[in-house]
Amino acid sequence: MCCEVLFALRHWVLSNSSAFIWTSAAAIIMFRSELCLFLGLLLLSDLLFGRLSVKTLIKHGGAAGFVWLSATVLVDSLFWKRWLWPDGACGALLQHCPRAQTGG
C-alpha cells in the first residue's frame, strides 16, 4: 500500500499532476478511502495555487477513477466468482442489517 502513496507523493513533489492523480486514484480505490483526505488536500492545494487546472483534474480524475474502479471490480469478481464490488456490498450489508455495525 505504501508504495502507491509514495509514488503519488513523488509525483506531487515533482509537479507531475497527471501521474499524481493516477497514482492517488490507485491508492485510494484499491487500498483505503481515508487516503482521500490526505491526497485530496494535496490536490486541493495544487488547484488553489494554480499548479493544476480544473480541466486537467476532470480529464485525468474521471479516467483514473473509471479505470481503477473497473480493475478492482474485475479482480474481486474473479476471486468471488460473481460480479462484486466489496465496498458496495459491505455498505449494503450495513444498511440492511443494523446490528452488523455493532459487530453482533
Short mmCIF file of N, CA, C and O in Angstrom, two decimals:
data_model
loop_
_atom_site.label_atom_id
_atom_site.label_comp_id
_atom_site.label_asym_id
_atom_site.label_seq_id
_atom_site.Cartn_x
_atom_site.Cartn_y
_atom_site.Cartn_z
N MET A 1 0.82 -1.18 0.00
CA MET A 1 0.00 0.00 0.00
C MET A 1 0.87 1.25 0.00
O MET A 1 0.61 2.18 -0.72
N CYS A 2 1.91 1.26 0.80
CA CYS A 2 2.68 2.49 0.93
C CYS A 2 3.41 2.83 -0.36
O CYS A 2 3.74 3.99 -0.59
N CYS A 3 3.66 1.86 -1.22
CA CYS A 3 4.37 2.15 -2.46
C CYS A 3 3.57 3.10 -3.34
O CYS A 3 4.13 4.06 -3.88
N GLU A 4 2.26 2.87 -3.49
CA GLU A 4 1.44 3.75 -4.31
C GLU A 4 1.37 5.15 -3.72
O GLU A 4 1.39 6.14 -4.44
N VAL A 5 1.27 5.24 -2.40
CA VAL A 5 1.22 6.54 -1.75
C VAL A 5 2.54 7.27 -1.94
O VAL A 5 2.57 8.47 -2.24
N LEU A 6 3.64 6.55 -1.81
CA LEU A 6 4.95 7.17 -2.02
C LEU A 6 5.14 7.61 -3.47
O LEU A 6 5.72 8.67 -3.73
N PHE A 7 4.66 6.80 -4.40
CA PHE A 7 4.73 7.21 -5.81
C PHE A 7 3.89 8.47 -6.03
O PHE A 7 4.31 9.38 -6.75
N ALA A 8 2.71 8.51 -5.43
CA ALA A 8 1.86 9.69 -5.57
C ALA A 8 2.55 10.93 -5.00
O ALA A 8 2.55 12.00 -5.61
N LEU A 9 3.15 10.79 -3.82
CA LEU A 9 3.86 11.92 -3.22
C LEU A 9 5.04 12.36 -4.07
O LEU A 9 5.33 13.55 -4.19
N ARG A 10 5.74 11.40 -4.64
CA ARG A 10 6.87 11.74 -5.52
C ARG A 10 6.39 12.57 -6.71
O ARG A 10 7.00 13.58 -7.05
N HIS A 11 5.28 12.15 -7.33
CA HIS A 11 4.76 12.88 -8.47
C HIS A 11 4.26 14.27 -8.06
O HIS A 11 4.37 15.22 -8.82
N TRP A 12 3.72 14.38 -6.84
CA TRP A 12 3.26 15.67 -6.36
C TRP A 12 4.44 16.62 -6.16
O TRP A 12 4.39 17.78 -6.55
N VAL A 13 5.51 16.12 -5.55
CA VAL A 13 6.71 16.94 -5.31
C VAL A 13 7.33 17.38 -6.63
O VAL A 13 7.79 18.52 -6.76
N LEU A 14 7.31 16.50 -7.63
CA LEU A 14 7.88 16.83 -8.94
C LEU A 14 6.93 17.63 -9.82
O LEU A 14 7.25 17.90 -10.98
N SER A 15 5.75 17.97 -9.31
CA SER A 15 4.72 18.73 -10.04
C SER A 15 4.24 18.01 -11.29
O SER A 15 3.90 18.63 -12.30
N ASN A 16 4.19 16.70 -11.25
CA ASN A 16 3.66 15.89 -12.34
C ASN A 16 2.20 15.57 -12.00
O ASN A 16 1.90 14.50 -11.45
N SER A 17 1.31 16.50 -12.33
CA SER A 17 -0.08 16.42 -11.87
C SER A 17 -0.83 15.20 -12.38
O SER A 17 -1.56 14.55 -11.63
N SER A 18 -0.67 14.87 -13.67
CA SER A 18 -1.42 13.74 -14.21
C SER A 18 -1.00 12.43 -13.55
O SER A 18 -1.84 11.61 -13.18
N ALA A 19 0.30 12.22 -13.37
CA ALA A 19 0.77 11.00 -12.70
C ALA A 19 0.35 10.99 -11.23
O ALA A 19 0.02 9.93 -10.69
N PHE A 20 0.32 12.16 -10.60
CA PHE A 20 -0.15 12.25 -9.22
C PHE A 20 -1.61 11.83 -9.11
O PHE A 20 -1.98 11.06 -8.21
N ILE A 21 -2.43 12.28 -10.03
CA ILE A 21 -3.85 11.92 -10.00
C ILE A 21 -4.03 10.42 -10.20
O ILE A 21 -4.80 9.78 -9.49
N TRP A 22 -3.31 9.85 -11.16
CA TRP A 22 -3.45 8.41 -11.45
C TRP A 22 -2.98 7.55 -10.28
O TRP A 22 -3.64 6.59 -9.91
N THR A 23 -1.83 7.88 -9.70
CA THR A 23 -1.33 7.06 -8.59
C THR A 23 -2.16 7.27 -7.32
O THR A 23 -2.36 6.34 -6.55
N SER A 24 -2.67 8.47 -7.13
CA SER A 24 -3.54 8.71 -5.98
C SER A 24 -4.84 7.93 -6.11
O SER A 24 -5.32 7.34 -5.14
N ALA A 25 -5.40 7.92 -7.31
CA ALA A 25 -6.63 7.16 -7.54
C ALA A 25 -6.41 5.67 -7.27
O ALA A 25 -7.26 5.01 -6.67
N ALA A 26 -5.28 5.15 -7.70
CA ALA A 26 -4.98 3.74 -7.46
C ALA A 26 -4.89 3.46 -5.96
O ALA A 26 -5.48 2.49 -5.46
N ALA A 27 -4.19 4.30 -5.23
CA ALA A 27 -4.03 4.08 -3.79
C ALA A 27 -5.36 4.21 -3.07
O ALA A 27 -5.68 3.41 -2.18
N ILE A 28 -6.17 5.19 -3.43
CA ILE A 28 -7.44 5.43 -2.74
C ILE A 28 -8.44 4.32 -3.03
O ILE A 28 -9.07 3.79 -2.12
N ILE A 29 -8.59 3.94 -4.30
CA ILE A 29 -9.61 2.96 -4.66
C ILE A 29 -9.20 1.55 -4.25
O ILE A 29 -10.02 0.78 -3.73
N MET A 30 -7.94 1.19 -4.43
CA MET A 30 -7.54 -0.19 -4.15
C MET A 30 -7.26 -0.45 -2.68
O MET A 30 -7.39 -1.58 -2.24
N PHE A 31 -6.88 0.56 -1.93
CA PHE A 31 -6.46 0.28 -0.57
C PHE A 31 -7.35 0.91 0.49
O PHE A 31 -8.12 0.24 1.13
N ARG A 32 -7.26 2.21 0.68
CA ARG A 32 -8.00 2.84 1.77
C ARG A 32 -8.60 4.15 1.30
O ARG A 32 -7.90 5.01 0.78
N SER A 33 -9.88 4.32 1.52
CA SER A 33 -10.52 5.56 1.12
C SER A 33 -10.12 6.72 2.03
O SER A 33 -10.29 7.88 1.66
N GLU A 34 -9.56 6.43 3.22
CA GLU A 34 -9.11 7.51 4.10
C GLU A 34 -7.95 8.29 3.47
O GLU A 34 -7.70 9.43 3.84
N LEU A 35 -7.26 7.67 2.52
CA LEU A 35 -6.20 8.38 1.82
C LEU A 35 -6.74 9.56 1.03
O LEU A 35 -6.00 10.48 0.70
N CYS A 36 -8.03 9.54 0.75
CA CYS A 36 -8.66 10.64 0.04
C CYS A 36 -8.51 11.95 0.82
O CYS A 36 -8.34 13.01 0.23
N LEU A 37 -8.55 11.87 2.15
CA LEU A 37 -8.37 13.07 2.97
C LEU A 37 -6.98 13.65 2.79
O LEU A 37 -6.81 14.85 2.60
N PHE A 38 -5.98 12.81 2.85
CA PHE A 38 -4.59 13.27 2.74
C PHE A 38 -4.26 13.71 1.32
O PHE A 38 -3.82 14.84 1.08
N LEU A 39 -4.46 12.81 0.36
CA LEU A 39 -4.09 13.12 -1.02
C LEU A 39 -5.02 14.17 -1.62
O LEU A 39 -4.61 14.95 -2.49
N GLY A 40 -6.26 14.20 -1.17
CA GLY A 40 -7.20 15.22 -1.64
C GLY A 40 -6.79 16.62 -1.23
O GLY A 40 -6.97 17.58 -1.98
N LEU A 41 -6.22 16.76 -0.04
CA LEU A 41 -5.73 18.08 0.39
C LEU A 41 -4.56 18.53 -0.47
O LEU A 41 -4.44 19.72 -0.80
N LEU A 42 -3.70 17.60 -0.85
CA LEU A 42 -2.59 17.95 -1.74
C LEU A 42 -3.12 18.39 -3.11
O LEU A 42 -2.64 19.37 -3.69
N LEU A 43 -4.13 17.67 -3.59
CA LEU A 43 -4.74 18.02 -4.87
C LEU A 43 -5.42 19.38 -4.79
O LEU A 43 -5.30 20.20 -5.71
N LEU A 44 -6.10 19.63 -3.69
CA LEU A 44 -6.76 20.92 -3.50
C LEU A 44 -5.74 22.06 -3.46
O LEU A 44 -5.97 23.14 -4.03
N SER A 45 -4.60 21.83 -2.82
CA SER A 45 -3.57 22.86 -2.79
C SER A 45 -3.03 23.15 -4.19
O SER A 45 -2.75 24.30 -4.53
N ASP A 46 -2.90 22.11 -5.01
CA ASP A 46 -2.47 22.32 -6.40
C ASP A 46 -3.49 23.16 -7.17
O ASP A 46 -3.12 24.01 -7.97
N LEU A 47 -4.77 22.91 -6.93
CA LEU A 47 -5.81 23.71 -7.59
C LEU A 47 -5.76 25.16 -7.13
O LEU A 47 -5.86 26.08 -7.93
N LEU A 48 -5.62 25.35 -5.83
CA LEU A 48 -5.63 26.71 -5.29
C LEU A 48 -4.42 27.53 -5.72
O LEU A 48 -4.53 28.74 -5.94
N PHE A 49 -3.27 26.90 -5.83
CA PHE A 49 -2.05 27.62 -6.20
C PHE A 49 -1.79 27.62 -7.71
O PHE A 49 -0.75 28.10 -8.16
N GLY A 50 -2.71 27.08 -8.49
CA GLY A 50 -2.61 27.15 -9.94
C GLY A 50 -1.66 26.17 -10.58
O GLY A 50 -1.33 26.31 -11.76
N ARG A 51 -1.20 25.17 -9.85
CA ARG A 51 -0.32 24.16 -10.44
C ARG A 51 -1.11 23.14 -11.26
O ARG A 51 -0.54 22.37 -12.02
N LEU A 52 -2.44 23.16 -11.11
CA LEU A 52 -3.32 22.20 -11.78
C LEU A 52 -4.59 22.91 -12.19
O LEU A 52 -5.16 23.68 -11.41
N SER A 53 -5.05 22.67 -13.41
CA SER A 53 -6.30 23.27 -13.86
C SER A 53 -7.46 22.32 -13.59
O SER A 53 -7.29 21.10 -13.46
N VAL A 54 -8.64 22.89 -13.52
CA VAL A 54 -9.84 22.08 -13.28
C VAL A 54 -10.07 21.14 -14.46
O VAL A 54 -10.47 19.98 -14.28
N LYS A 55 -9.77 21.61 -15.67
CA LYS A 55 -9.93 20.77 -16.87
C LYS A 55 -9.06 19.52 -16.78
O LYS A 55 -9.50 18.41 -17.06
N THR A 56 -7.80 19.70 -16.39
CA THR A 56 -6.88 18.56 -16.26
C THR A 56 -7.35 17.62 -15.15
O THR A 56 -7.29 16.40 -15.31
N LEU A 57 -7.82 18.19 -14.06
CA LEU A 57 -8.32 17.37 -12.95
C LEU A 57 -9.50 16.50 -13.39
O LEU A 57 -9.53 15.30 -13.11
N ILE A 58 -10.44 17.10 -14.09
CA ILE A 58 -11.62 16.34 -14.53
C ILE A 58 -11.23 15.29 -15.55
O ILE A 58 -11.69 14.14 -15.48
N LYS A 59 -10.34 15.65 -16.49
CA LYS A 59 -9.93 14.71 -17.53
C LYS A 59 -9.21 13.50 -16.93
O LYS A 59 -9.59 12.35 -17.17
N HIS A 60 -8.20 13.74 -16.14
CA HIS A 60 -7.42 12.63 -15.58
C HIS A 60 -8.13 11.97 -14.41
O HIS A 60 -8.05 10.75 -14.24
N GLY A 61 -8.80 12.74 -13.58
CA GLY A 61 -9.51 12.17 -12.43
C GLY A 61 -10.64 11.25 -12.83
O GLY A 61 -10.82 10.17 -12.26
N GLY A 62 -11.42 11.65 -13.82
CA GLY A 62 -12.50 10.80 -14.31
C GLY A 62 -12.00 9.51 -14.92
O GLY A 62 -12.51 8.42 -14.65
N ALA A 63 -10.97 9.64 -15.76
CA ALA A 63 -10.41 8.45 -16.40
C ALA A 63 -9.77 7.52 -15.38
O ALA A 63 -9.97 6.30 -15.42
N ALA A 64 -8.99 8.08 -14.46
CA ALA A 64 -8.32 7.25 -13.45
C ALA A 64 -9.34 6.57 -12.54
O ALA A 64 -9.20 5.38 -12.21
N GLY A 65 -10.36 7.29 -12.12
CA GLY A 65 -11.39 6.69 -11.28
C GLY A 65 -12.09 5.54 -11.98
O GLY A 65 -12.31 4.48 -11.39
N PHE A 66 -12.43 5.74 -13.24
CA PHE A 66 -13.11 4.68 -14.00
C PHE A 66 -12.21 3.46 -14.17
O PHE A 66 -12.63 2.32 -13.95
N VAL A 67 -10.95 3.69 -14.55
CA VAL A 67 -10.03 2.58 -14.80
C VAL A 67 -9.77 1.78 -13.53
O VAL A 67 -9.87 0.55 -13.51
N TRP A 68 -9.43 2.46 -12.42
CA TRP A 68 -9.08 1.74 -11.20
C TRP A 68 -10.29 1.10 -10.54
O TRP A 68 -10.18 0.01 -9.97
N LEU A 69 -11.45 1.75 -10.61
CA LEU A 69 -12.65 1.12 -10.04
C LEU A 69 -13.05 -0.11 -10.85
O LEU A 69 -13.40 -1.14 -10.29
N SER A 70 -12.95 -0.01 -12.18
CA SER A 70 -13.23 -1.17 -13.03
C SER A 70 -12.25 -2.30 -12.74
O SER A 70 -12.64 -3.48 -12.69
N ALA A 71 -10.99 -1.97 -12.55
CA ALA A 71 -9.98 -3.00 -12.28
C ALA A 71 -10.27 -3.72 -10.97
O ALA A 71 -10.18 -4.96 -10.89
N THR A 72 -10.63 -2.98 -9.93
CA THR A 72 -10.89 -3.64 -8.64
C THR A 72 -12.16 -4.48 -8.70
O THR A 72 -12.23 -5.54 -8.10
N VAL A 73 -13.18 -4.03 -9.44
CA VAL A 73 -14.39 -4.85 -9.59
C VAL A 73 -14.07 -6.13 -10.35
O VAL A 73 -14.52 -7.22 -9.95
N LEU A 74 -13.30 -6.04 -11.42
CA LEU A 74 -12.96 -7.23 -12.19
C LEU A 74 -12.14 -8.23 -11.38
O LEU A 74 -12.41 -9.44 -11.40
N VAL A 75 -11.14 -7.76 -10.66
CA VAL A 75 -10.30 -8.67 -9.87
C VAL A 75 -11.11 -9.30 -8.73
O VAL A 75 -11.04 -10.52 -8.53
N ASP A 76 -11.87 -8.50 -8.00
CA ASP A 76 -12.67 -9.06 -6.90
C ASP A 76 -13.76 -9.99 -7.41
O ASP A 76 -14.05 -11.01 -6.78
N SER A 77 -14.34 -9.69 -8.55
CA SER A 77 -15.35 -10.58 -9.13
C SER A 77 -14.73 -11.90 -9.56
O SER A 77 -15.35 -12.96 -9.42
N LEU A 78 -13.52 -11.85 -10.03
CA LEU A 78 -12.82 -13.09 -10.41
C LEU A 78 -12.60 -13.97 -9.18
O LEU A 78 -12.84 -15.18 -9.23
N PHE A 79 -12.17 -13.38 -8.07
CA PHE A 79 -11.93 -14.16 -6.87
C PHE A 79 -13.22 -14.69 -6.24
O PHE A 79 -13.25 -15.81 -5.73
N TRP A 80 -14.29 -13.90 -6.24
CA TRP A 80 -15.54 -14.29 -5.61
C TRP A 80 -16.46 -15.06 -6.55
O TRP A 80 -17.51 -15.55 -6.14
N LYS A 81 -16.11 -15.13 -7.84
CA LYS A 81 -16.88 -15.85 -8.86
C LYS A 81 -18.30 -15.32 -9.03
O LYS A 81 -19.23 -16.06 -9.32
N ARG A 82 -18.46 -14.02 -8.81
CA ARG A 82 -19.71 -13.29 -9.10
C ARG A 82 -19.36 -11.81 -9.17
O ARG A 82 -18.36 -11.37 -8.63
N TRP A 83 -20.19 -11.04 -9.88
CA TRP A 83 -19.91 -9.61 -10.01
C TRP A 83 -20.03 -8.97 -8.63
O TRP A 83 -21.05 -9.10 -7.97
N LEU A 84 -18.97 -8.29 -8.24
CA LEU A 84 -18.93 -7.78 -6.88
C LEU A 84 -18.00 -6.59 -6.77
O LEU A 84 -16.91 -6.58 -7.33
N TRP A 85 -18.46 -5.58 -6.06
CA TRP A 85 -17.59 -4.51 -5.59
C TRP A 85 -17.65 -4.59 -4.07
O TRP A 85 -18.68 -4.26 -3.47
N PRO A 86 -16.60 -5.07 -3.40
CA PRO A 86 -16.66 -5.35 -1.97
C PRO A 86 -17.11 -4.17 -1.11
O PRO A 86 -17.86 -4.34 -0.16
N ASP A 87 -16.65 -2.97 -1.44
CA ASP A 87 -17.06 -1.81 -0.64
C ASP A 87 -18.56 -1.55 -0.78
O ASP A 87 -19.23 -1.18 0.18
N GLY A 88 -19.08 -1.75 -1.97
CA GLY A 88 -20.52 -1.58 -2.17
C GLY A 88 -21.33 -2.67 -1.47
O GLY A 88 -22.37 -2.40 -0.88
N ALA A 89 -20.83 -3.90 -1.50
CA ALA A 89 -21.51 -5.00 -0.81
C ALA A 89 -21.50 -4.79 0.69
O ALA A 89 -22.49 -5.07 1.38
N CYS A 90 -20.40 -4.30 1.22
CA CYS A 90 -20.30 -4.04 2.65
C CYS A 90 -21.26 -2.92 3.06
O CYS A 90 -21.91 -3.00 4.09
N GLY A 91 -21.34 -1.87 2.25
CA GLY A 91 -22.26 -0.78 2.54
C GLY A 91 -23.70 -1.24 2.53
O GLY A 91 -24.51 -0.84 3.38
N ALA A 92 -24.06 -2.11 1.58
CA ALA A 92 -25.42 -2.64 1.52
C ALA A 92 -25.73 -3.50 2.74
O ALA A 92 -26.83 -3.43 3.30
N LEU A 93 -24.75 -4.28 3.18
CA LEU A 93 -24.95 -5.11 4.37
C LEU A 93 -25.20 -4.24 5.60
O LEU A 93 -26.10 -4.52 6.39
N LEU A 94 -24.43 -3.18 5.75
CA LEU A 94 -24.58 -2.32 6.92
C LEU A 94 -25.91 -1.56 6.89
O LEU A 94 -26.45 -1.24 7.94
N GLN A 95 -26.45 -1.29 5.71
CA GLN A 95 -27.75 -0.62 5.63
C GLN A 95 -28.90 -1.56 5.97
O GLN A 95 -29.86 -1.16 6.59
N HIS A 96 -28.80 -2.81 5.54
CA HIS A 96 -29.91 -3.75 5.73
C HIS A 96 -29.86 -4.49 7.05
O HIS A 96 -30.87 -5.02 7.51
N CYS A 97 -28.71 -4.59 7.65
CA CYS A 97 -28.56 -5.29 8.92
C CYS A 97 -28.00 -4.32 9.97
O CYS A 97 -26.78 -4.20 10.11
N PRO A 98 -28.87 -3.63 10.69
CA PRO A 98 -28.38 -2.61 11.62
C PRO A 98 -27.46 -3.16 12.70
O PRO A 98 -26.58 -2.47 13.18
N ARG A 99 -27.63 -4.40 13.07
CA ARG A 99 -26.79 -4.98 14.12
C ARG A 99 -25.40 -5.29 13.61
O ARG A 99 -24.49 -5.51 14.40
N ALA A 100 -25.20 -5.32 12.29
CA ALA A 100 -23.89 -5.60 11.72
C ALA A 100 -22.90 -4.49 12.08
O ALA A 100 -21.71 -4.74 12.19
N GLN A 101 -23.38 -3.29 12.29
CA GLN A 101 -22.50 -2.19 12.63
C GLN A 101 -21.90 -2.35 14.02
O GLN A 101 -20.79 -1.89 14.29
N THR A 102 -22.62 -2.98 14.91
CA THR A 102 -22.13 -3.16 16.28
C THR A 102 -21.35 -4.45 16.45
O THR A 102 -20.87 -4.74 17.53
N GLY A 103 -21.24 -5.22 15.38
CA GLY A 103 -20.49 -6.47 15.45
C GLY A 103 -21.33 -7.63 15.92
O GLY A 103 -20.82 -8.72 16.15
N GLY A 104 -22.61 -7.45 16.03
CA GLY A 104 -23.45 -8.56 16.51
C GLY A 104 -24.63 -8.68 15.70
O GLY A 104 -25.46 -9.38 15.51
#
